[in-house]
Amino acid sequence: MNASLKAARRATFAFFALNGFVMGAWIVHIPAVESRTGISHAVLGWLLLLLGAGAFAGMQLCGRLTDRVGARRVVPAGAVLCSAAVVLPALAVDAATLGAALFLLGFGNGCLDVSMNTHAVQVERGYGRPVMSAFHAVFSLGGVLAALVGARLVTWGWDLGVTLTAVAVTGLVVTLCATPALLGPPVPTGGGARSDGTAAAGDGARPAGRRRTPRRVWALAVLALLLMLCEGVANDWSVLHLEDVLGAPAATAAFAYGAFATAMTVGRLLTDRVAARTGPVFVVRYGASAAGVGLAVAALSPWVAPALVGWAVFGLGLSGCVPQFFSAAGHADEDAAGAHVSRVAGLGYLGMLAGPAVIGPLTHLVPLNLALLLPVALCAVAAAAAGVLRADPPREADRSGRCRTEAV
């Protein structure tokens, strides 16, 4: 294992942690921003859709851009944009300016998200074994760090603008330190064949003609949408489930999301080893199945303790699934890795946003605990469709083409 590849892996960890930290800092300070701009919860809900729209736009634009010029250029640009944009909500004075700020923050987040995941695929290709889930675990740890730091700064009475400016400066410093270790663009394979080399091909642009996205990549994107919708449900409804359905005190109810998030982080730290031994199909099939069972237990349990265990199992089961979709999409075609990752990331992000939007209306028809059976069904669908993660066998034309090349 060469030193440059190890350094690139450390740099990728840094950017994932940075992304989680910046977005976590925004989330922690949402109440302060809402108070400063004088908007209602309802208006904030609509404005958060602009955050999602900006992220989706950034992902789709930077996917192909990453294929064209390389992740080494796009990752730091996305990191700088995301870090700088986190200050903008603190400068907003009304709904209109906050909406613009959130769109730009989302756009920077989307650019960084898809480019760093594309670079993670490149690092994983160099290692020759699964390493993707650990990157996503570090993203979660970055969010936890932001929550801890943000809570402390709030108790110290730091001004909102000063706090978010400090976050932005931290992001710029991390970007400056980590960028030199990023890998250059791989040598174009021309025709979608894989290469296992990780040597830089210089910083020049790579040819990246417009290609039709394979059906398999769209299937991976749909599965990412389903399971990230389930993740969004946990983010928005786990605490309310314990509080409203089981009558748990607010302090106890908060442990529902804590159990889910902790189990998900731990699971992502362990998934790479499991995937290396058993393969991604096993991870998704049994992970999604376990997640479905866990959520069913949480939804149907009349007691708080089993419900907390169910939420934890839900997080543990989901933890390793989505990174497998990113990895498979990126490895499907080295020359179009960014575009393919952007499809999975884009639809997955839409699924995350759709979680509260889907469950909310259902609660007008059935109790919340029964509405949670919908993501249980989605987990079952993902488990049944896990076979899509199997790589397509080499086409006969490709094999014969390689044989002719080797003969020459």
Tab-separated table of C-alpha atoms in Angstrom:
chain	number	residue	atom	x	y	z
A	1	MET	CA	0.000	0.000	0.000
A	2	ASN	CA	1.696	3.220	-1.120
A	3	ALA	CA	1.922	6.279	1.116
A	4	SER	CA	0.013	8.541	-1.305
A	5	LEU	CA	-3.028	6.263	-1.204
A	6	LYS	CA	-3.008	6.204	2.603
A	7	ALA	CA	-2.715	9.988	2.647
A	8	ALA	CA	-5.616	10.250	0.196
A	9	ARG	CA	-7.735	8.095	2.483
A	10	ARG	CA	-6.960	10.357	5.447
A	11	ALA	CA	-7.834	13.407	3.350
A	12	THR	CA	-11.141	11.814	2.362
A	13	PHE	CA	-11.915	11.189	6.027
A	14	ALA	CA	-11.198	14.877	6.666
A	15	PHE	CA	-13.654	16.063	4.016
A	16	PHE	CA	-16.408	13.697	5.183
A	17	ALA	CA	-15.936	14.904	8.763
A	18	LEU	CA	-15.932	18.502	7.541
A	19	ASN	CA	-19.193	18.008	5.654
A	20	GLY	CA	-20.866	16.467	8.696
A	21	PHE	CA	-19.502	19.202	10.960
A	22	VAL	CA	-20.645	22.094	8.769
A	23	MET	CA	-24.141	20.737	8.210
A	24	GLY	CA	-24.403	19.745	11.872
A	25	ALA	CA	-23.479	23.288	12.888
A	26	TRP	CA	-26.332	24.606	10.747
A	27	ILE	CA	-28.812	22.139	12.249
A	28	VAL	CA	-27.825	23.015	15.821
A	29	HIS	CA	-28.442	26.697	15.151
A	30	ILE	CA	-31.759	26.387	13.309
A	31	PRO	CA	-33.761	27.697	16.312
A	32	ALA	CA	-31.509	30.758	16.587
A	33	VAL	CA	-31.829	31.499	12.858
A	34	GLU	CA	-35.598	31.069	13.033
A	35	SER	CA	-35.790	33.489	15.951
A	36	ARG	CA	-33.529	36.077	14.319
A	37	THR	CA	-35.490	36.141	11.057
A	38	GLY	CA	-38.879	36.088	12.823
A	39	ILE	CA	-40.347	33.303	10.691
A	40	SER	CA	-42.785	30.610	11.784
A	41	HIS	CA	-42.198	26.863	11.910
A	42	ALA	CA	-44.381	26.455	8.840
A	43	VAL	CA	-42.370	28.968	6.814
A	44	LEU	CA	-39.140	27.346	7.955
A	45	GLY	CA	-40.427	23.999	6.739
A	46	TRP	CA	-41.008	25.399	3.266
A	47	LEU	CA	-37.619	27.142	3.219
A	48	LEU	CA	-35.857	23.901	4.109
A	49	LEU	CA	-37.102	22.570	0.784
A	50	LEU	CA	-34.829	25.161	-0.841
A	51	LEU	CA	-31.916	23.616	1.037
A	52	GLY	CA	-32.830	20.283	-0.526
A	53	ALA	CA	-33.320	21.806	-3.968
A	54	GLY	CA	-29.909	23.451	-3.804
A	55	ALA	CA	-28.283	20.170	-2.743
A	56	PHE	CA	-29.927	18.266	-5.582
A	57	ALA	CA	-28.814	20.889	-8.126
A	58	GLY	CA	-25.254	20.829	-6.785
A	59	MET	CA	-25.101	17.041	-6.952
A	60	GLN	CA	-26.268	16.854	-10.546
A	61	LEU	CA	-23.939	19.625	-11.730
A	62	CYS	CA	-20.843	18.412	-9.907
A	63	GLY	CA	-21.303	14.758	-10.785
A	64	ARG	CA	-20.375	15.293	-14.425
A	65	LEU	CA	-17.946	18.076	-13.536
A	66	THR	CA	-16.038	15.662	-11.307
A	67	ASP	CA	-15.799	13.187	-14.186
A	68	ARG	CA	-14.510	15.917	-16.454
A	69	VAL	CA	-11.869	17.651	-14.307
A	70	GLY	CA	-11.331	15.176	-11.450
A	71	ALA	CA	-12.361	15.065	-7.806
A	72	ARG	CA	-9.089	16.726	-6.803
A	73	ARG	CA	-10.415	20.021	-8.160
A	74	VAL	CA	-14.098	19.708	-7.322
A	75	VAL	CA	-13.815	18.445	-3.718
A	76	PRO	CA	-11.937	21.502	-2.369
A	77	ALA	CA	-14.152	23.863	-4.377
A	78	GLY	CA	-17.248	22.239	-2.895
A	79	ALA	CA	-15.730	22.322	0.593
A	80	VAL	CA	-14.921	26.025	0.327
A	81	LEU	CA	-18.402	26.836	-0.982
A	82	CYS	CA	-20.132	24.748	1.695
A	83	SER	CA	-17.985	26.214	4.483
A	84	ALA	CA	-18.466	29.799	3.352
A	85	ALA	CA	-22.200	29.395	2.786
A	86	VAL	CA	-22.860	28.243	6.354
A	87	VAL	CA	-22.354	31.865	7.440
A	88	LEU	CA	-25.156	33.127	5.188
A	89	PRO	CA	-28.132	32.040	7.353
A	90	ALA	CA	-26.695	34.170	10.170
A	91	LEU	CA	-26.844	37.191	7.841
A	92	ALA	CA	-30.474	36.601	6.782
A	93	VAL	CA	-33.018	39.150	7.977
A	94	ASP	CA	-36.248	37.727	6.567
A	95	ALA	CA	-37.741	34.720	4.789
A	96	ALA	CA	-36.498	35.775	1.331
A	97	THR	CA	-32.858	36.236	2.323
A	98	LEU	CA	-32.922	33.050	4.400
A	99	GLY	CA	-34.315	31.132	1.436
A	100	ALA	CA	-31.474	32.357	-0.769
A	101	ALA	CA	-28.942	31.506	1.936
A	102	LEU	CA	-30.298	27.985	2.344
A	103	PHE	CA	-30.266	27.342	-1.391
A	104	LEU	CA	-26.593	28.326	-1.576
A	105	LEU	CA	-25.753	26.252	1.496
A	106	GLY	CA	-27.548	23.294	-0.027
A	107	PHE	CA	-25.769	23.802	-3.332
A	108	GLY	CA	-22.360	23.780	-1.638
A	109	ASN	CA	-23.342	20.719	0.375
A	110	GLY	CA	-24.431	18.907	-2.789
A	111	CYS	CA	-21.189	19.759	-4.598
A	112	LEU	CA	-19.069	18.516	-1.718
A	113	ASP	CA	-21.230	15.440	-1.125
A	114	VAL	CA	-21.071	13.982	-4.627
A	115	SER	CA	-17.426	14.902	-5.290
A	116	MET	CA	-16.094	13.506	-2.002
A	117	ASN	CA	-18.083	10.285	-2.504
A	118	THR	CA	-16.619	9.998	-6.013
A	119	HIS	CA	-13.140	10.463	-4.583
A	120	ALA	CA	-13.974	7.843	-1.933
A	121	VAL	CA	-14.777	5.388	-4.748
A	122	GLN	CA	-11.397	6.157	-6.300
A	123	VAL	CA	-9.658	5.498	-2.960
A	124	GLU	CA	-11.636	2.288	-2.499
A	125	ARG	CA	-10.589	1.138	-5.959
A	126	GLY	CA	-6.967	1.641	-4.980
A	127	TYR	CA	-7.354	-0.302	-1.739
A	128	GLY	CA	-9.058	-3.171	-3.527
A	129	ARG	CA	-11.438	-3.761	-0.616
A	130	PRO	CA	-14.483	-2.021	0.892
A	131	VAL	CA	-13.665	1.237	2.713
A	132	MET	CA	-16.739	3.336	1.854
A	133	SER	CA	-18.808	2.776	5.004
A	134	ALA	CA	-16.076	4.128	7.276
A	135	PHE	CA	-16.177	7.438	5.399
A	136	HIS	CA	-19.910	7.712	6.033
A	137	ALA	CA	-19.347	6.875	9.705
A	138	VAL	CA	-16.897	9.775	9.981
A	139	PHE	CA	-19.522	12.042	8.412
A	140	SER	CA	-21.853	11.077	11.265
A	141	LEU	CA	-19.104	11.708	13.815
A	142	GLY	CA	-18.614	15.174	12.321
A	143	GLY	CA	-22.284	15.892	12.973
A	144	VAL	CA	-21.979	14.655	16.564
A	145	LEU	CA	-18.968	16.912	17.097
A	146	ALA	CA	-20.917	19.874	15.717
A	147	ALA	CA	-23.772	19.148	18.134
A	148	LEU	CA	-21.415	19.013	21.122
A	149	VAL	CA	-19.458	22.124	20.149
A	150	GLY	CA	-22.584	24.039	19.186
A	151	ALA	CA	-24.329	23.243	22.452
A	152	ARG	CA	-21.301	24.431	24.414
A	153	LEU	CA	-20.991	27.683	22.450
A	154	VAL	CA	-24.693	28.380	22.930
A	155	THR	CA	-24.308	28.021	26.701
A	156	TRP	CA	-21.359	30.404	26.539
A	157	GLY	CA	-23.566	32.938	24.782
A	158	TRP	CA	-21.618	33.187	21.542
A	159	ASP	CA	-23.242	35.282	18.841
A	160	LEU	CA	-24.751	33.290	15.967
A	161	GLY	CA	-22.679	35.090	13.349
A	162	VAL	CA	-19.436	34.615	15.267
A	163	THR	CA	-20.119	30.909	15.777
A	164	LEU	CA	-20.901	30.162	12.133
A	165	THR	CA	-17.949	32.272	10.995
A	166	ALA	CA	-15.696	30.171	13.218
A	167	VAL	CA	-17.189	27.038	11.605
A	168	ALA	CA	-16.491	28.479	8.155
A	169	VAL	CA	-12.881	29.318	9.027
A	170	THR	CA	-12.397	25.812	10.406
A	171	GLY	CA	-13.714	24.416	7.138
A	172	LEU	CA	-11.326	26.521	5.084
A	173	VAL	CA	-8.347	25.442	7.199
A	174	VAL	CA	-9.271	21.751	6.881
A	175	THR	CA	-9.665	22.180	3.115
A	176	LEU	CA	-6.277	23.855	2.822
A	177	CYS	CA	-4.570	21.087	4.789
A	178	ALA	CA	-6.318	18.098	3.185
A	179	THR	CA	-6.406	19.089	-0.488
A	180	PRO	CA	-2.743	18.301	-1.387
A	181	ALA	CA	-3.277	14.626	-0.477
A	182	LEU	CA	-6.234	14.090	-2.827
A	183	LEU	CA	-5.692	11.750	-5.765
A	184	GLY	CA	-5.466	13.086	-9.277
A	185	PRO	CA	-7.940	11.835	-11.883
A	186	PRO	CA	-7.419	8.187	-12.875
A	187	VAL	CA	-6.331	7.329	-16.382
A	188	PRO	CA	-9.480	7.243	-18.581
A	189	THR	CA	-10.366	3.680	-19.480
A	190	GLY	CA	-12.354	4.660	-22.569
A	191	GLY	CA	-15.384	2.449	-22.778
A	192	GLY	CA	-16.227	1.854	-19.189
A	193	ALA	CA	-13.731	-0.897	-18.432
A	194	ARG	CA	-12.325	-0.742	-14.940
A	195	SER	CA	-8.745	-0.049	-14.036
A	196	ASP	CA	-7.193	-0.650	-10.666
A	197	GLY	CA	-4.528	1.987	-10.863
A	198	THR	CA	-4.587	4.997	-8.601
A	199	ALA	CA	-1.738	6.989	-10.024
A	200	ALA	CA	-2.555	10.543	-10.928
A	201	ALA	CA	-2.856	11.424	-14.552
A	202	GLY	CA	-1.962	15.030	-13.940
A	203	ASP	CA	-4.442	17.790	-13.317
A	204	GLY	CA	-5.583	18.087	-16.860
A	205	ALA	CA	-9.168	17.646	-17.927
A	206	ARG	CA	-10.446	14.170	-18.685
A	207	PRO	CA	-12.628	13.385	-21.638
A	208	ALA	CA	-16.151	12.768	-20.381
A	209	GLY	CA	-18.704	12.540	-23.097
A	210	ARG	CA	-22.358	12.525	-22.211
A	211	ARG	CA	-23.530	8.959	-21.650
A	212	ARG	CA	-26.812	7.341	-20.874
A	213	THR	CA	-27.049	6.262	-17.241
A	214	PRO	CA	-27.305	2.443	-17.079
A	215	ARG	CA	-30.488	0.911	-15.722
A	216	ARG	CA	-28.545	-0.748	-12.930
A	217	VAL	CA	-27.376	2.640	-11.648
A	218	TRP	CA	-30.961	3.926	-11.665
A	219	ALA	CA	-31.988	0.805	-9.730
A	220	LEU	CA	-29.284	1.550	-7.154
A	221	ALA	CA	-30.533	5.136	-6.946
A	222	VAL	CA	-34.109	4.001	-6.329
A	223	LEU	CA	-32.974	1.670	-3.550
A	224	ALA	CA	-30.988	4.539	-2.030
A	225	LEU	CA	-34.152	6.663	-2.164
A	226	LEU	CA	-36.158	3.986	-0.331
A	227	LEU	CA	-33.648	3.428	2.463
A	228	MET	CA	-32.716	7.088	2.897
A	229	LEU	CA	-36.445	7.812	3.180
A	230	CYS	CA	-36.419	5.323	6.056
A	231	GLU	CA	-33.463	7.172	7.569
A	232	GLY	CA	-35.333	10.455	7.232
A	233	VAL	CA	-38.279	8.915	9.067
A	234	ALA	CA	-36.003	8.108	12.016
A	235	ASN	CA	-34.594	11.627	12.022
A	236	ASP	CA	-38.001	13.280	12.157
A	237	TRP	CA	-40.355	10.833	13.865
A	238	SER	CA	-38.436	8.615	16.302
A	239	VAL	CA	-38.644	11.055	19.215
A	240	LEU	CA	-42.272	11.900	18.506
A	241	HIS	CA	-43.104	8.197	18.388
A	242	LEU	CA	-41.920	7.585	21.941
A	243	GLU	CA	-43.398	10.823	23.234
A	244	ASP	CA	-46.828	10.779	21.549
A	245	VAL	CA	-47.526	7.062	21.132
A	246	LEU	CA	-45.881	5.579	24.237
A	247	GLY	CA	-46.194	8.619	26.485
A	248	ALA	CA	-42.496	8.756	27.349
A	249	PRO	CA	-41.094	11.928	28.965
A	250	ALA	CA	-39.301	14.274	26.590
A	251	ALA	CA	-35.891	13.406	28.044
A	252	THR	CA	-36.524	9.683	27.577
A	253	ALA	CA	-38.006	10.144	24.102
A	254	ALA	CA	-34.814	11.846	22.965
A	255	PHE	CA	-33.007	8.536	23.454
A	256	ALA	CA	-34.938	7.094	20.495
A	257	TYR	CA	-32.999	9.161	17.989
A	258	GLY	CA	-29.847	8.808	20.082
A	259	ALA	CA	-30.109	5.016	19.953
A	260	PHE	CA	-30.732	5.092	16.211
A	261	ALA	CA	-27.873	7.489	15.417
A	262	THR	CA	-25.362	5.754	17.687
A	263	ALA	CA	-26.164	2.324	16.265
A	264	MET	CA	-25.902	3.663	12.729
A	265	THR	CA	-22.484	5.198	13.382
A	266	VAL	CA	-21.146	2.029	15.037
A	267	GLY	CA	-22.569	-0.087	12.229
A	268	ARG	CA	-20.852	1.996	9.572
A	269	LEU	CA	-17.525	1.616	11.353
A	270	LEU	CA	-17.929	-2.174	11.194
A	271	THR	CA	-19.587	-2.625	7.800
A	272	ASP	CA	-16.462	-2.507	5.635
A	273	ARG	CA	-15.093	-5.647	7.281
A	274	VAL	CA	-18.420	-7.416	6.889
A	275	ALA	CA	-18.701	-6.369	3.229
A	276	ALA	CA	-15.150	-7.587	2.534
A	277	ARG	CA	-16.044	-11.044	3.862
A	278	THR	CA	-19.612	-11.449	2.624
A	279	GLY	CA	-20.113	-8.952	-0.223
A	280	PRO	CA	-22.473	-5.989	-0.622
A	281	VAL	CA	-25.520	-8.114	-1.485
A	282	PHE	CA	-25.328	-9.800	1.914
A	283	VAL	CA	-24.921	-6.436	3.679
A	284	VAL	CA	-27.998	-4.909	2.062
A	285	ARG	CA	-30.198	-8.012	2.109
A	286	TYR	CA	-29.707	-8.804	5.772
A	287	GLY	CA	-29.138	-5.223	6.870
A	288	ALA	CA	-32.430	-4.027	5.367
A	289	SER	CA	-34.186	-7.099	6.779
A	290	ALA	CA	-32.836	-6.393	10.268
A	291	ALA	CA	-33.821	-2.738	9.922
A	292	GLY	CA	-37.371	-3.716	8.999
A	293	VAL	CA	-37.650	-6.076	11.963
A	294	GLY	CA	-36.231	-3.456	14.311
A	295	LEU	CA	-38.654	-0.767	13.196
A	296	ALA	CA	-41.590	-3.179	13.352
A	297	VAL	CA	-40.682	-3.976	16.965
A	298	ALA	CA	-40.417	-0.267	17.767
A	299	ALA	CA	-43.716	0.562	16.066
A	300	LEU	CA	-45.737	-2.266	17.616
A	301	SER	CA	-44.225	-2.389	21.103
A	302	PRO	CA	-46.434	-1.020	23.914
A	303	TRP	CA	-43.364	-0.476	26.108
A	304	VAL	CA	-40.559	2.085	25.896
A	305	ALA	CA	-37.572	-0.240	26.442
A	306	PRO	CA	-38.288	-2.617	23.512
A	307	ALA	CA	-39.089	0.406	21.345
A	308	LEU	CA	-35.655	1.880	22.090
A	309	VAL	CA	-34.040	-1.441	21.211
A	310	GLY	CA	-36.074	-1.502	17.995
A	311	TRP	CA	-34.887	1.959	16.971
A	312	ALA	CA	-31.296	0.907	17.664
A	313	VAL	CA	-31.653	-2.247	15.539
A	314	PHE	CA	-33.257	-0.101	12.822
A	315	GLY	CA	-30.167	2.133	12.761
A	316	LEU	CA	-27.746	-0.781	12.879
A	317	GLY	CA	-29.488	-2.507	9.970
A	318	LEU	CA	-29.610	0.606	7.797
A	319	SER	CA	-26.054	1.664	8.615
A	320	GLY	CA	-24.179	-0.242	5.932
A	321	CYS	CA	-26.748	-0.254	3.153
A	322	VAL	CA	-26.521	3.155	1.482
A	323	PRO	CA	-22.683	3.195	1.279
A	324	GLN	CA	-22.937	-0.004	-0.787
A	325	PHE	CA	-25.088	1.821	-3.357
A	326	PHE	CA	-22.584	4.693	-3.626
A	327	SER	CA	-19.721	2.242	-4.018
A	328	ALA	CA	-21.468	0.079	-6.624
A	329	ALA	CA	-22.534	3.112	-8.682
A	330	GLY	CA	-19.020	4.569	-8.635
A	331	HIS	CA	-17.404	1.282	-9.651
A	332	ALA	CA	-19.896	0.611	-12.456
A	333	ASP	CA	-17.913	2.813	-14.865
A	334	GLU	CA	-14.731	4.531	-13.773
A	335	ASP	CA	-15.017	7.216	-16.460
A	336	ALA	CA	-18.532	8.207	-15.341
A	337	ALA	CA	-18.197	7.583	-11.597
A	338	GLY	CA	-19.178	11.141	-10.661
A	339	ALA	CA	-22.318	11.146	-12.802
A	340	HIS	CA	-23.401	7.770	-11.451
A	341	VAL	CA	-22.744	8.730	-7.826
A	342	SER	CA	-24.733	11.924	-8.395
A	343	ARG	CA	-27.757	9.859	-9.457
A	344	VAL	CA	-27.616	7.759	-6.293
A	345	ALA	CA	-26.871	10.736	-4.043
A	346	GLY	CA	-29.549	12.902	-5.670
A	347	LEU	CA	-32.408	10.421	-5.423
A	348	GLY	CA	-31.233	9.350	-1.982
A	349	TYR	CA	-31.308	12.934	-0.762
A	350	LEU	CA	-34.814	13.365	-2.135
A	351	GLY	CA	-35.787	10.266	-0.172
A	352	MET	CA	-34.340	11.772	3.005
A	353	LEU	CA	-36.457	14.886	2.488
A	354	ALA	CA	-39.544	12.839	1.644
A	355	GLY	CA	-39.544	11.014	4.986
A	356	PRO	CA	-41.529	13.601	6.983
A	357	ALA	CA	-43.624	14.508	3.957
A	358	VAL	CA	-44.782	10.906	3.511
A	359	ILE	CA	-45.394	9.966	7.142
A	360	GLY	CA	-47.095	13.245	8.096
A	361	PRO	CA	-50.189	12.854	5.906
A	362	LEU	CA	-50.476	9.177	6.879
A	363	THR	CA	-50.885	10.175	10.527
A	364	HIS	CA	-54.214	11.795	9.554
A	365	LEU	CA	-55.454	8.359	8.501
A	366	VAL	CA	-53.787	5.980	10.967
A	367	PRO	CA	-51.875	6.301	14.264
A	368	LEU	CA	-48.193	7.199	13.992
A	369	ASN	CA	-46.997	3.749	15.020
A	370	LEU	CA	-48.968	2.161	12.183
A	371	ALA	CA	-47.719	4.776	9.720
A	372	LEU	CA	-44.199	3.613	10.595
A	373	LEU	CA	-45.011	0.266	9.014
A	374	LEU	CA	-44.588	1.932	5.598
A	375	PRO	CA	-40.784	2.182	5.978
A	376	VAL	CA	-40.864	-1.410	7.244
A	377	ALA	CA	-42.324	-2.361	3.861
A	378	LEU	CA	-39.682	-0.279	2.060
A	379	CYS	CA	-36.956	-2.154	3.932
A	380	ALA	CA	-38.499	-5.419	2.745
A	381	VAL	CA	-38.458	-4.179	-0.863
A	382	ALA	CA	-34.789	-3.192	-0.573
A	383	ALA	CA	-33.886	-6.566	0.922
A	384	ALA	CA	-35.657	-8.400	-1.905
A	385	ALA	CA	-33.925	-6.258	-4.550
A	386	ALA	CA	-30.414	-6.455	-3.058
A	387	GLY	CA	-29.274	-8.668	-5.936
A	388	VAL	CA	-28.937	-5.582	-8.132
A	389	LEU	CA	-25.648	-4.921	-6.331
A	390	ARG	CA	-24.060	-7.859	-8.145
A	391	ALA	CA	-21.723	-6.476	-10.771
A	392	ASP	CA	-22.727	-7.079	-14.366
A	393	PRO	CA	-20.636	-9.890	-15.930
A	394	PRO	CA	-18.185	-8.709	-18.586
A	395	ARG	CA	-19.803	-8.513	-21.976
A	396	GLU	CA	-18.526	-10.930	-24.606
A	397	ALA	CA	-17.537	-8.013	-26.819
A	398	ASP	CA	-15.455	-6.520	-24.031
A	399	ARG	CA	-13.704	-9.832	-23.385
A	400	SER	CA	-12.918	-10.366	-27.057
A	401	GLY	CA	-11.772	-6.763	-27.368
A	402	ARG	CA	-9.345	-7.204	-24.504
A	403	CYS	CA	-8.099	-10.450	-25.986
A	404	ARG	CA	-7.391	-8.741	-29.299
A	405	THR	CA	-5.593	-5.922	-27.488
A	406	GLU	CA	-3.469	-8.358	-25.509
A	407	ALA	CA	-2.674	-10.339	-28.685
A	408	VAL	CA	-1.425	-7.196	-30.376
